[in-house]
XYZ file of N, CA and C in Angstrom:
471
model
N 0.852 -1.160 0.000
C 0.000 0.000 0.000
C 0.902 1.228 0.000
N 0.868 1.987 -1.096
C 1.824 3.090 -1.245
C 1.094 4.392 -1.574
N 1.458 5.450 -0.828
C 0.976 6.793 -1.134
C 2.170 7.740 -1.079
N 1.948 9.016 -0.949
C 3.052 9.976 -0.971
C 3.864 9.970 0.319
N 3.218 10.235 1.442
C 3.954 10.399 2.692
C 3.845 9.245 3.668
N 2.965 8.296 3.383
C 2.741 7.142 4.253
C 2.256 7.560 5.638
N 1.368 8.575 5.653
C 0.782 8.941 6.939
C -0.742 9.062 6.898
N -1.349 9.111 5.731
C -2.817 9.238 5.640
C -3.458 8.014 4.991
N -3.324 7.904 3.674
C -4.034 6.863 2.931
C -3.439 5.476 3.103
N -2.146 5.332 2.866
C -1.562 3.988 2.891
C -1.556 3.347 4.278
N -1.392 4.098 5.387
C -1.527 3.440 6.684
C -2.948 2.907 6.914
N -3.936 3.663 6.446
C -5.314 3.167 6.539
C -5.459 1.884 5.728
N -4.930 1.893 4.512
C -5.043 0.711 3.654
C -4.336 -0.487 4.276
N -3.168 -0.263 4.834
C -2.446 -1.347 5.506
C -3.279 -1.913 6.657
N -3.774 -1.027 7.512
C -4.544 -1.470 8.672
C -5.839 -2.169 8.294
N -6.536 -1.630 7.322
C -7.812 -2.219 6.896
C -7.586 -3.597 6.289
N -6.608 -3.714 5.393
C -6.373 -5.008 4.750
C -5.839 -6.028 5.756
N -4.973 -5.604 6.673
C -4.493 -6.516 7.714
C -5.657 -7.046 8.543
N -6.555 -6.165 8.925
C -7.706 -6.554 9.736
C -8.578 -7.565 8.991
N -8.857 -7.289 7.742
C -9.700 -8.188 6.949
C -9.008 -9.539 6.733
N -7.723 -9.515 6.438
C -6.989 -10.769 6.222
C -6.949 -11.595 7.503
N -6.663 -10.942 8.625
C -6.597 -11.635 9.911
C -7.933 -12.291 10.244
N -9.007 -11.552 10.050
C -10.333 -12.076 10.364
C -10.717 -13.270 9.497
N -10.061 -13.406 8.353
C -10.340 -14.542 7.458
C -9.273 -15.631 7.548
N -8.376 -15.482 8.521
C -7.353 -16.498 8.740
C -6.261 -16.525 7.692
N -6.096 -15.432 6.953
C -5.055 -15.358 5.929
C -3.734 -14.932 6.568
N -2.651 -15.485 6.110
C -1.340 -15.171 6.676
C -0.555 -14.234 5.771
N -1.225 -13.247 5.248
C -0.594 -12.274 4.369
C 0.289 -11.322 5.171
N 1.378 -10.919 4.580
C 2.232 -9.883 5.136
C 1.893 -8.594 4.399
N 1.387 -7.616 5.132
C 0.902 -6.374 4.512
C 1.628 -5.198 5.150
N 2.196 -4.344 4.323
C 2.888 -3.154 4.805
C 2.514 -1.965 3.933
N 2.963 -0.796 4.359
C 2.718 0.403 3.566
C 3.987 1.246 3.526
N 4.016 2.167 2.573
C 5.173 3.044 2.404
C 4.748 4.307 1.673
N 5.645 5.268 1.650
C 5.426 6.508 0.917
C 6.557 6.741 -0.060
N 6.264 7.481 -1.109
C 7.286 7.738 -2.120
C 8.203 8.897 -1.755
N 7.805 9.704 -0.790
C 8.719 10.752 -0.328
C 9.134 10.427 1.109
N 10.163 11.025 1.578
C 10.671 10.723 2.913
C 10.343 11.787 3.944
N 9.369 12.621 3.649
C 9.061 13.747 4.535
C 8.634 13.320 5.936
N 8.032 12.150 6.054
C 7.471 11.744 7.345
C 8.071 10.445 7.873
N 9.204 10.023 7.341
C 9.817 8.763 7.740
C 9.941 8.684 9.259
N 9.451 7.573 9.801
C 9.508 7.336 11.245
C 8.337 7.886 12.029
N 7.484 8.669 11.383
C 6.338 9.264 12.079
C 5.154 8.307 12.092
N 4.277 8.441 13.103
C 3.044 7.652 13.115
C 2.055 8.201 12.090
N 1.004 7.454 11.802
C -0.023 7.958 10.883
C -0.640 9.266 11.387
N -1.172 10.036 10.469
C -1.865 11.289 10.786
C -2.918 11.024 11.855
N -3.100 11.982 12.754
C -4.039 11.798 13.873
C -5.459 11.509 13.397
N -5.871 12.095 12.269
C -7.223 11.815 11.782
C -7.329 10.439 11.133
N -6.252 9.962 10.520
C -6.256 8.583 10.012
C -6.368 7.613 11.187
N -5.616 7.887 12.241
C -5.698 7.041 13.430
C -7.104 7.071 14.035
N -7.689 8.260 14.118
C -9.022 8.408 14.707
C -10.072 7.642 13.908
N -10.056 7.811 12.591
C -11.043 7.146 11.737
C -10.869 5.624 11.804
N -9.627 5.179 11.798
C -9.373 3.737 11.917
C -9.916 3.217 13.248
N -9.624 3.923 14.317
C -10.067 3.497 15.654
C -11.590 3.464 15.746
N -12.249 4.449 15.151
C -13.715 4.462 15.138
C -14.285 3.230 14.432
N -13.470 2.630 13.556
C -13.878 1.434 12.825
C -13.248 0.163 13.396
N -12.712 0.261 14.619
C -12.188 -0.906 15.314
C -10.798 -1.351 14.894
N -10.024 -0.456 14.270
C -8.681 -0.806 13.799
C -7.667 0.154 14.428
N -6.616 -0.414 15.003
C -5.570 0.389 15.624
C -4.366 0.458 14.678
N -4.074 1.649 14.179
C -2.906 1.829 13.306
C -1.839 2.688 13.986
N -1.993 2.933 15.271
C -1.102 3.861 15.976
C 0.342 3.373 16.073
N 0.583 2.090 15.947
C 1.948 1.566 16.050
C 2.698 1.585 14.721
N 2.010 1.895 13.643
C 2.681 1.986 12.341
C 3.624 3.191 12.338
N 4.685 3.091 11.562
C 5.606 4.213 11.369
C 5.872 4.354 9.880
N 5.893 5.584 9.426
C 6.098 5.866 8.013
C 7.457 5.362 7.551
N 7.440 4.708 6.387
C 8.695 4.304 5.767
C 8.650 4.656 4.288
N 9.806 4.667 3.700
C 9.927 5.086 2.313
C 9.895 3.891 1.375
N 9.188 4.044 0.276
C 9.168 3.039 -0.778
C 10.553 2.965 -1.405
N 11.026 1.738 -1.683
C 12.338 1.556 -2.290
C 12.244 0.614 -3.488
N 13.246 0.642 -4.318
C 13.285 -0.230 -5.497
C 13.254 -1.701 -5.099
N 13.853 -2.043 -3.973
C 13.885 -3.444 -3.537
C 12.514 -3.967 -3.133
N 11.548 -3.080 -2.956
C 10.183 -3.542 -2.657
C 9.666 -4.449 -3.769
N 10.147 -4.255 -4.985
C 9.726 -5.125 -6.087
C 10.277 -6.543 -5.948
N 11.360 -6.695 -5.196
C 11.912 -8.023 -4.933
C 11.171 -8.718 -3.792
N 10.579 -7.933 -2.903
C 9.995 -8.460 -1.672
C 8.503 -8.763 -1.785
N 7.750 -7.910 -2.476
C 6.296 -7.993 -2.468
C 5.720 -8.602 -3.734
N 4.669 -9.410 -3.553
C 3.968 -10.038 -4.672
C 3.088 -9.036 -5.410
N 2.501 -8.117 -4.650
C 1.559 -7.140 -5.207
C 1.786 -5.814 -4.508
N 1.757 -4.721 -5.276
C 1.941 -3.384 -4.721
C 0.780 -2.522 -5.201
N 0.016 -1.993 -4.238
C -1.125 -1.147 -4.564
C -0.753 0.315 -4.361
N -1.012 1.105 -5.382
C -0.758 2.536 -5.364
C -2.071 3.269 -5.093
N -1.975 4.343 -4.326
C -3.171 5.115 -3.995
C -3.548 6.103 -5.091
N -2.603 6.431 -5.996
C -2.890 7.437 -7.024
C -1.895 7.308 -8.182
N -2.281 7.832 -9.333
C -1.447 7.752 -10.531
C -0.098 8.441 -10.333
N -0.079 9.591 -9.654
C 1.200 10.269 -9.437
C 2.117 9.454 -8.540
N 1.534 8.694 -7.627
C 2.312 7.809 -6.762
C 2.938 6.697 -7.608
N 2.170 6.147 -8.519
C 2.705 5.109 -9.408
C 3.873 5.659 -10.228
N 3.732 6.883 -10.695
C 4.821 7.521 -11.440
C 6.074 7.671 -10.591
N 5.901 8.049 -9.349
C 7.044 8.172 -8.447
C 7.659 6.804 -8.143
N 6.822 5.781 -8.010
C 7.333 4.427 -7.803
C 8.197 4.005 -8.989
N 7.734 4.321 -10.175
C 8.484 3.991 -11.404
C 9.839 4.700 -11.394
N 9.844 5.970 -11.007
C 11.092 6.743 -10.961
C 12.046 6.168 -9.921
N 11.537 5.873 -8.735
C 12.368 5.341 -7.649
C 12.940 3.977 -8.015
N 12.108 3.118 -8.589
C 12.520 1.741 -8.871
C 13.423 1.618 -10.091
N 13.330 2.543 -11.020
C 14.155 2.454 -12.222
C 13.920 1.145 -12.957
N 14.992 0.418 -13.251
C 14.845 -0.824 -14.010
C 14.256 -1.976 -13.196
N 14.068 -1.780 -11.899
C 13.411 -2.808 -11.071
C 11.886 -2.700 -11.139
N 11.372 -1.610 -11.718
C 9.919 -1.425 -11.777
C 9.285 -2.586 -12.537
N 8.288 -3.208 -11.915
C 7.591 -4.348 -12.508
C 6.102 -4.010 -12.565
N 5.661 -3.551 -13.721
C 4.272 -3.107 -13.889
C 3.273 -4.223 -13.580
N 3.670 -5.474 -13.719
C 2.748 -6.580 -13.442
C 2.422 -6.705 -11.960
N 3.227 -6.090 -11.108
C 2.990 -6.148 -9.657
C 2.211 -4.940 -9.141
N 2.072 -3.902 -9.956
C 1.487 -2.632 -9.502
C 0.066 -2.467 -10.013
N -0.790 -1.999 -9.128
C -2.183 -1.710 -9.495
C -2.658 -0.527 -8.661
N -3.446 0.339 -9.271
C -4.122 1.365 -8.471
C -5.146 0.662 -7.594
N -5.167 1.016 -6.338
C -6.057 0.348 -5.389
C -7.509 0.371 -5.853
N -7.954 1.493 -6.365
C -9.365 1.607 -6.743
C -9.733 0.774 -7.966
N -8.737 0.306 -8.731
C -9.049 -0.568 -9.860
C -9.612 -1.900 -9.389
N -9.460 -2.202 -8.108
C -10.101 -3.392 -7.543
C -11.618 -3.204 -7.481
N -12.049 -1.951 -7.390
C -13.487 -1.630 -7.383
C -14.003 -1.212 -8.749
N -13.196 -0.443 -9.442
C -13.573 0.135 -10.729
C -12.523 -0.242 -11.771
N -12.525 -1.490 -12.238
C -11.466 -1.975 -13.127
C -11.227 -1.062 -14.325
N -9.960 -0.703 -14.498
C -9.545 0.084 -15.644
C -9.897 1.557 -15.600
N -10.587 2.009 -14.561
C -10.983 3.420 -14.499
C -9.879 4.325 -13.959
N -8.890 3.751 -13.288
C -7.730 4.492 -12.777
C -8.115 5.712 -11.944
N -8.973 5.486 -10.976
C -9.439 6.531 -10.065
C -8.477 6.627 -8.881
N -8.024 7.824 -8.566
C -7.149 8.021 -7.409
C -7.947 7.953 -6.111
N -7.307 7.465 -5.055
C -7.852 7.625 -3.710
C -7.528 9.067 -3.330
N -8.525 9.884 -3.026
C -8.254 11.288 -2.702
C -7.321 11.414 -1.497
N -6.439 12.391 -1.534
C -5.530 12.638 -0.411
C -6.239 13.559 0.580
N -6.554 13.064 1.787
C -7.295 13.879 2.748
C -6.422 14.859 3.529
N -5.117 14.843 3.298
C -4.143 15.607 4.082
C -4.550 17.052 4.333
N -5.019 17.755 3.315
C -5.300 19.186 3.458
C -6.733 19.496 3.882
N -7.553 18.479 4.028
C -8.954 18.738 4.312
C -9.358 18.409 5.741
N -10.630 18.641 6.040
C -11.150 18.366 7.379
C -11.468 16.879 7.552
N -11.883 16.529 8.745
C -12.115 15.140 9.115
C -13.063 14.360 8.201
N -14.151 14.948 7.715
C -15.041 14.150 6.861
C -14.336 13.509 5.663
N -13.301 14.156 5.129
C -12.552 13.580 4.022
C -11.870 12.274 4.408
N -11.436 12.171 5.636
C -10.797 10.942 6.118
C -11.814 9.802 6.211
N -13.042 10.135 6.580
C -14.099 9.111 6.630
C -14.425 8.613 5.229
N -14.472 9.516 4.268
C -14.749 9.119 2.880
C -13.626 8.243 2.333
N -12.395 8.633 2.611
C -11.248 7.844 2.162
C -11.276 6.461 2.817
N -11.618 6.422 4.092
C -11.709 5.130 4.786
C -12.709 4.217 4.077
N -13.874 4.744 3.769
C -14.912 3.926 3.105
C -14.437 3.397 1.763
N -13.794 4.257 0.979
C -13.300 3.844 -0.330
C -12.241 2.750 -0.189
N -11.300 2.955 0.709
C -10.244 1.961 0.922
C -10.832 0.668 1.483
N -11.761 0.778 2.405
C -12.396 -0.407 2.982
C -13.068 -1.250 1.899
N -13.789 -0.610 1.014
C -14.445 -1.336 -0.082
C -13.429 -1.978 -1.015
N -12.356 -1.257 -1.320
C -11.312 -1.815 -2.189
C -10.631 -3.007 -1.516
N -10.383 -2.910 -0.222
C -9.743 -4.022 0.499
C -10.665 -5.240 0.564
N -11.945 -5.002 0.691
C -12.897 -6.125 0.660
C -12.846 -6.808 -0.707
N -12.737 -6.031 -1.760
C -12.627 -6.598 -3.110
C -11.323 -7.384 -3.268
N -10.242 -6.878 -2.677
C -8.960 -7.596 -2.720
C -9.089 -8.949 -2.040
N -9.677 -8.951 -0.860
C -9.854 -10.211 -0.124
C -10.657 -11.200 -0.969
N -11.755 -10.737 -1.519
C -12.607 -11.627 -2.323
C -11.857 -12.147 -3.546
N -11.190 -11.264 -4.246
C -10.508 -11.635 -5.495
C -9.329 -12.565 -5.257
N -8.468 -12.218 -4.338
C -7.230 -12.966 -4.187
C -7.388 -14.236 -3.351
N -8.424 -14.332 -2.550
C -8.658 -15.606 -1.874
C -9.266 -16.601 -2.855
N -10.024 -16.104 -3.817
C -10.553 -16.977 -4.875
C -9.399 -17.525 -5.718
N -8.339 -16.720 -5.858
C -7.170 -17.152 -6.611
C -6.249 -18.035 -5.747
N -6.834 -18.659 -4.734
C -6.115 -19.587 -3.873
C -4.929 -18.943 -3.153
N -5.187 -17.762 -2.599
C -4.167 -17.104 -1.793
C -2.885 -16.881 -2.590
N -3.034 -16.506 -3.845
C -1.905 -16.320 -4.757
C -0.865 -15.354 -4.198
N -1.297 -14.303 -3.520
C -0.368 -13.325 -2.985
C -0.251 -13.503 -1.485
N 0.963 -13.393 -0.986
C 1.160 -13.481 0.456
C 1.869 -12.258 1.003
N 2.489 -11.465 0.129
C 3.140 -10.245 0.567
C 2.607 -9.079 -0.246
N 2.084 -8.092 0.461
C 1.440 -6.955 -0.211
C 1.985 -5.665 0.374
N 2.271 -4.729 -0.509
C 2.650 -3.382 -0.066
C 1.767 -2.417 -0.801
């Protein structure tokens, strides 16, 4: 799960997908990262934490980390929160970029539409609730799709 700073969208996506996988007995390894290093080592945004907690998910122990080219060696599937994030992943990874491993998260809900998950960073709390709902629905689609594929993926970023 990758966004720009790894403090708003991708920590929510990590927490939501971990919760859903755990509840279904899946042993997936799920992490998140950001394409910039502005917040490395910081916890998720307070409103991301609040919205997650209101939905029964604790993301307070997560710490922002930076996306690296070696992530393509480690993860089976990498979900991007937005097209500009995918572009930054391509730049960071260089010749390690593997387009077959990358998908916009919302394409799990709206195949081929390439809709970005809105960045709630600059807005008020209601935007975080909307982002949570969108990510939650996409993560539910991931669980349904990839468990049908016989647990094809075990490591997700």
